[in-house]
PDB file of C-alpha atoms in Angstrom:
ATOM      1  CA  GLN A   1     203.124 -30.969 -54.087  1.00  0.00           C
ATOM      2  CA  VAL A   2     200.504 -29.229 -51.855  1.00  0.00           C
ATOM      3  CA  GLN A   3     201.684 -25.691 -50.501  1.00  0.00           C
ATOM      4  CA  LEU A   4     199.504 -23.379 -47.744  1.00  0.00           C
ATOM      5  CA  VAL A   5     200.381 -19.566 -48.076  1.00  0.00           C
ATOM      6  CA  GLU A   6     198.594 -18.051 -45.461  1.00  0.00           C
ATOM      7  CA  SER A   7     198.089 -13.927 -45.081  1.00  0.00           C
ATOM      8  CA  GLY A   8     196.629 -11.376 -43.396  1.00  0.00           C
ATOM      9  CA  GLY A   9     197.805 -11.554 -39.998  1.00  0.00           C
ATOM     10  CA  GLY A  10     198.649  -8.113 -37.722  1.00  0.00           C
ATOM     11  CA  LEU A  11     198.271  -6.230 -35.315  1.00  0.00           C
ATOM     12  CA  VAL A  12     194.554  -5.073 -33.878  1.00  0.00           C
ATOM     13  CA  LEU A  13     193.207  -3.313 -31.374  1.00  0.00           C
ATOM     14  CA  PRO A  14     190.727  -5.116 -28.690  1.00  0.00           C
ATOM     15  CA  GLY A  15     187.315  -5.160 -30.318  1.00  0.00           C
ATOM     16  CA  GLY A  16     188.976  -5.103 -34.092  1.00  0.00           C
ATOM     17  CA  SER A  17     188.389  -7.382 -36.675  1.00  0.00           C
ATOM     18  CA  LEU A  18     190.923  -9.666 -39.231  1.00  0.00           C
ATOM     19  CA  ARG A  19     190.299 -11.463 -42.176  1.00  0.00           C
ATOM     20  CA  LEU A  20     193.035 -14.297 -42.541  1.00  0.00           C
ATOM     21  CA  SER A  21     193.763 -16.023 -45.747  1.00  0.00           C
ATOM     22  CA  CYS A  22     194.846 -19.605 -46.960  1.00  0.00           C
ATOM     23  CA  ALA A  23     196.017 -20.234 -50.239  1.00  0.00           C
ATOM     24  CA  VAL A  24     196.224 -23.738 -51.399  1.00  0.00           C
ATOM     25  CA  SER A  25     198.259 -25.121 -54.437  1.00  0.00           C
ATOM     26  CA  GLY A  26     197.787 -28.677 -55.659  1.00  0.00           C
ATOM     27  CA  PRO A  27     194.835 -30.754 -57.203  1.00  0.00           C
ATOM     28  CA  SER A  28     191.962 -31.593 -55.098  1.00  0.00           C
ATOM     29  CA  PHE A  29     191.419 -28.494 -52.553  1.00  0.00           C
ATOM     30  CA  ARG A  30     187.476 -29.446 -52.857  1.00  0.00           C
ATOM     31  CA  SER A  31     188.111 -32.666 -51.349  1.00  0.00           C
ATOM     32  CA  TYR A  32     190.198 -31.478 -48.334  1.00  0.00           C
ATOM     33  CA  THR A  33     188.803 -30.547 -44.457  1.00  0.00           C
ATOM     34  CA  MET A  34     190.781 -27.071 -44.431  1.00  0.00           C
ATOM     35  CA  GLY A  35     191.491 -26.402 -40.769  1.00  0.00           C
ATOM     36  CA  TRP A  36     192.354 -23.333 -38.532  1.00  0.00           C
ATOM     37  CA  PHE A  37     194.671 -23.761 -35.474  1.00  0.00           C
ATOM     38  CA  ARG A  38     196.659 -21.063 -33.371  1.00  0.00           C
ATOM     39  CA  GLN A  39     199.526 -21.245 -31.282  1.00  0.00           C
ATOM     40  CA  ALA A  40     200.014 -18.722 -28.045  1.00  0.00           C
ATOM     41  CA  PRO A  41     203.640 -18.464 -26.820  1.00  0.00           C
ATOM     42  CA  GLY A  42     204.222 -21.023 -23.980  1.00  0.00           C
ATOM     43  CA  LYS A  43     201.221 -22.920 -24.843  1.00  0.00           C
ATOM     44  CA  GLU A  44     200.179 -25.890 -27.078  1.00  0.00           C
ATOM     45  CA  ARG A  45     198.872 -25.702 -30.609  1.00  0.00           C
ATOM     46  CA  GLU A  46     194.759 -25.788 -30.370  1.00  0.00           C
ATOM     47  CA  PHE A  47     191.969 -26.388 -33.006  1.00  0.00           C
ATOM     48  CA  VAL A  48     190.399 -22.514 -33.676  1.00  0.00           C
ATOM     49  CA  ALA A  49     187.760 -23.660 -37.037  1.00  0.00           C
ATOM     50  CA  SER A  50     187.361 -26.358 -40.017  1.00  0.00           C
ATOM     51  CA  SER A  51     185.357 -26.434 -43.036  1.00  0.00           C
ATOM     52  CA  PHE A  52     184.880 -30.377 -43.572  1.00  0.00           C
ATOM     53  CA  ARG A  53     186.042 -31.975 -47.039  1.00  0.00           C
ATOM     54  CA  ASN A  54     183.527 -31.404 -49.374  1.00  0.00           C
ATOM     55  CA  SER A  55     180.334 -29.928 -48.160  1.00  0.00           C
ATOM     56  CA  GLY A  56     181.879 -27.161 -46.572  1.00  0.00           C
ATOM     57  CA  ASN A  57     180.078 -28.145 -43.005  1.00  0.00           C
ATOM     58  CA  THR A  58     181.948 -26.299 -40.564  1.00  0.00           C
ATOM     59  CA  GLN A  59     183.167 -26.872 -36.555  1.00  0.00           C
ATOM     60  CA  TYR A  60     184.404 -23.914 -34.067  1.00  0.00           C
ATOM     61  CA  ALA A  61     186.220 -24.205 -30.688  1.00  0.00           C
ATOM     62  CA  ASN A  62     184.535 -22.896 -27.802  1.00  0.00           C
ATOM     63  CA  SER A  63     186.362 -19.694 -28.009  1.00  0.00           C
ATOM     64  CA  ALA A  64     185.776 -19.597 -31.727  1.00  0.00           C
ATOM     65  CA  LYS A  65     181.741 -19.729 -31.664  1.00  0.00           C
ATOM     66  CA  GLY A  66     179.630 -16.482 -32.582  1.00  0.00           C
ATOM     67  CA  ARG A  67     183.209 -14.004 -33.347  1.00  0.00           C
ATOM     68  CA  PHE A  68     184.909 -16.066 -36.115  1.00  0.00           C
ATOM     69  CA  THR A  69     183.768 -17.550 -39.082  1.00  0.00           C
ATOM     70  CA  VAL A  70     185.586 -20.218 -41.474  1.00  0.00           C
ATOM     71  CA  SER A  71     184.720 -20.266 -45.368  1.00  0.00           C
ATOM     72  CA  LYS A  72     186.142 -21.872 -48.375  1.00  0.00           C
ATOM     73  CA  ASP A  73     186.192 -20.451 -52.149  1.00  0.00           C
ATOM     74  CA  ASN A  74     186.889 -23.620 -53.947  1.00  0.00           C
ATOM     75  CA  ALA A  75     187.171 -21.073 -57.080  1.00  0.00           C
ATOM     76  CA  LYS A  76     190.250 -19.749 -55.570  1.00  0.00           C
ATOM     77  CA  SER A  77     191.428 -22.724 -53.696  1.00  0.00           C
ATOM     78  CA  THR A  78     191.541 -20.226 -50.761  1.00  0.00           C
ATOM     79  CA  VAL A  79     189.657 -20.665 -47.236  1.00  0.00           C
ATOM     80  CA  TYR A  80     189.134 -18.198 -44.736  1.00  0.00           C
ATOM     81  CA  LEU A  81     188.983 -17.152 -41.458  1.00  0.00           C
ATOM     82  CA  GLN A  82     186.860 -13.903 -40.183  1.00  0.00           C
ATOM     83  CA  MET A  83     187.963 -12.981 -36.994  1.00  0.00           C
ATOM     84  CA  ASN A  84     185.333 -10.298 -35.006  1.00  0.00           C
ATOM     85  CA  SER A  85     185.407  -9.168 -31.499  1.00  0.00           C
ATOM     86  CA  LEU A  86     189.106  -9.432 -31.171  1.00  0.00           C
ATOM     87  CA  GLN A  87     190.492 -10.115 -27.153  1.00  0.00           C
ATOM     88  CA  ALA A  88     193.698 -10.281 -26.019  1.00  0.00           C
ATOM     89  CA  ASP A  89     194.236 -14.138 -25.750  1.00  0.00           C
ATOM     90  CA  ASP A  90     193.325 -14.563 -29.283  1.00  0.00           C
ATOM     91  CA  THR A  91     197.175 -12.961 -29.850  1.00  0.00           C
ATOM     92  CA  ALA A  92     198.719 -16.194 -31.302  1.00  0.00           C
ATOM     93  CA  ILE A  93     200.554 -17.754 -34.289  1.00  0.00           C
ATOM     94  CA  TYR A  94     197.163 -18.871 -36.522  1.00  0.00           C
ATOM     95  CA  TYR A  95     198.225 -22.094 -38.701  1.00  0.00           C
ATOM     96  CA  CYS A  96     196.234 -23.136 -41.928  1.00  0.00           C
ATOM     97  CA  ALA A  97     195.983 -26.881 -42.677  1.00  0.00           C
ATOM     98  CA  ALA A  98     194.883 -29.272 -45.219  1.00  0.00           C
ATOM     99  CA  ALA A  99     193.596 -32.875 -44.612  1.00  0.00           C
ATOM    100  CA  GLU A 100     193.292 -35.162 -47.111  1.00  0.00           C
ATOM    101  CA  ARG A 101     191.361 -38.140 -45.799  1.00  0.00           C
ATOM    102  CA  ALA A 102     189.866 -36.467 -42.509  1.00  0.00           C
ATOM    103  CA  ILE A 103     186.489 -37.888 -40.737  1.00  0.00           C
ATOM    104  CA  TRP A 104     184.018 -35.960 -39.055  1.00  0.00           C
ATOM    105  CA  SER A 105     185.213 -36.486 -35.977  1.00  0.00           C
ATOM    106  CA  SER A 106     188.985 -35.852 -35.902  1.00  0.00           C
ATOM    107  CA  GLN A 107     189.108 -32.836 -37.451  1.00  0.00           C
ATOM    108  CA  THR A 108     189.509 -31.008 -34.354  1.00  0.00           C
ATOM    109  CA  ARG A 109     193.116 -32.924 -33.784  1.00  0.00           C
ATOM    110  CA  ALA A 110     196.272 -31.751 -35.030  1.00  0.00           C
ATOM    111  CA  GLU A 111     197.166 -34.738 -35.912  1.00  0.00           C
ATOM    112  CA  THR A 112     194.359 -35.550 -38.356  1.00  0.00           C
ATOM    113  CA  TYR A 113     196.122 -33.046 -41.060  1.00  0.00           C
ATOM    114  CA  ASP A 114     198.704 -33.771 -43.469  1.00  0.00           C
ATOM    115  CA  HIS A 115     199.670 -30.316 -44.747  1.00  0.00           C
ATOM    116  CA  TRP A 116     200.476 -26.802 -42.816  1.00  0.00           C
ATOM    117  CA  GLY A 117     201.280 -23.413 -43.482  1.00  0.00           C
ATOM    118  CA  GLN A 118     204.338 -21.166 -42.686  1.00  0.00           C
ATOM    119  CA  GLY A 119     201.967 -19.385 -39.872  1.00  0.00           C
ATOM    120  CA  THR A 120     201.066 -15.916 -40.036  1.00  0.00           C
ATOM    121  CA  GLN A 121     201.067 -12.993 -36.561  1.00  0.00           C
ATOM    122  CA  VAL A 122     197.887 -12.152 -35.022  1.00  0.00           C
ATOM    123  CA  THR A 123     198.007  -9.447 -32.181  1.00  0.00           C
ATOM    124  CA  VAL A 124     195.439  -7.896 -30.402  1.00  0.00           C
ATOM    125  CA  SER A 125     196.914  -5.172 -28.249  1.00  0.00           C
ATOM    126  CA  THR A 126     196.336  -1.207 -27.243  1.00  0.00           C
TER     127      THR A 126
END
């Protein structure tokens, strides 16, 4: 059974940085496409970034480009989301997710992912 556990959320000042981690248990981590999504209060869950299976090639939402970086450590079965220049509208619960059979064009869609973590709160505020 695949389990995902996020960590690294918290309260940060505008302009600050956080690094989220998502530890994945279960076989075949390298073969999973790993995604990061977020959901702010009163809003739908939205795609943030992903790392495609095997290759590690990445995609980013426009809001994340140039500020966020997703990376995978296959030896640790962990995916990271480095977030810099955080702004108030980055405040949300951040979720990591694993897809077993994603195709390149589908990885921005939540329904592509088979397994989800419990989420970690990120609050950007003074």
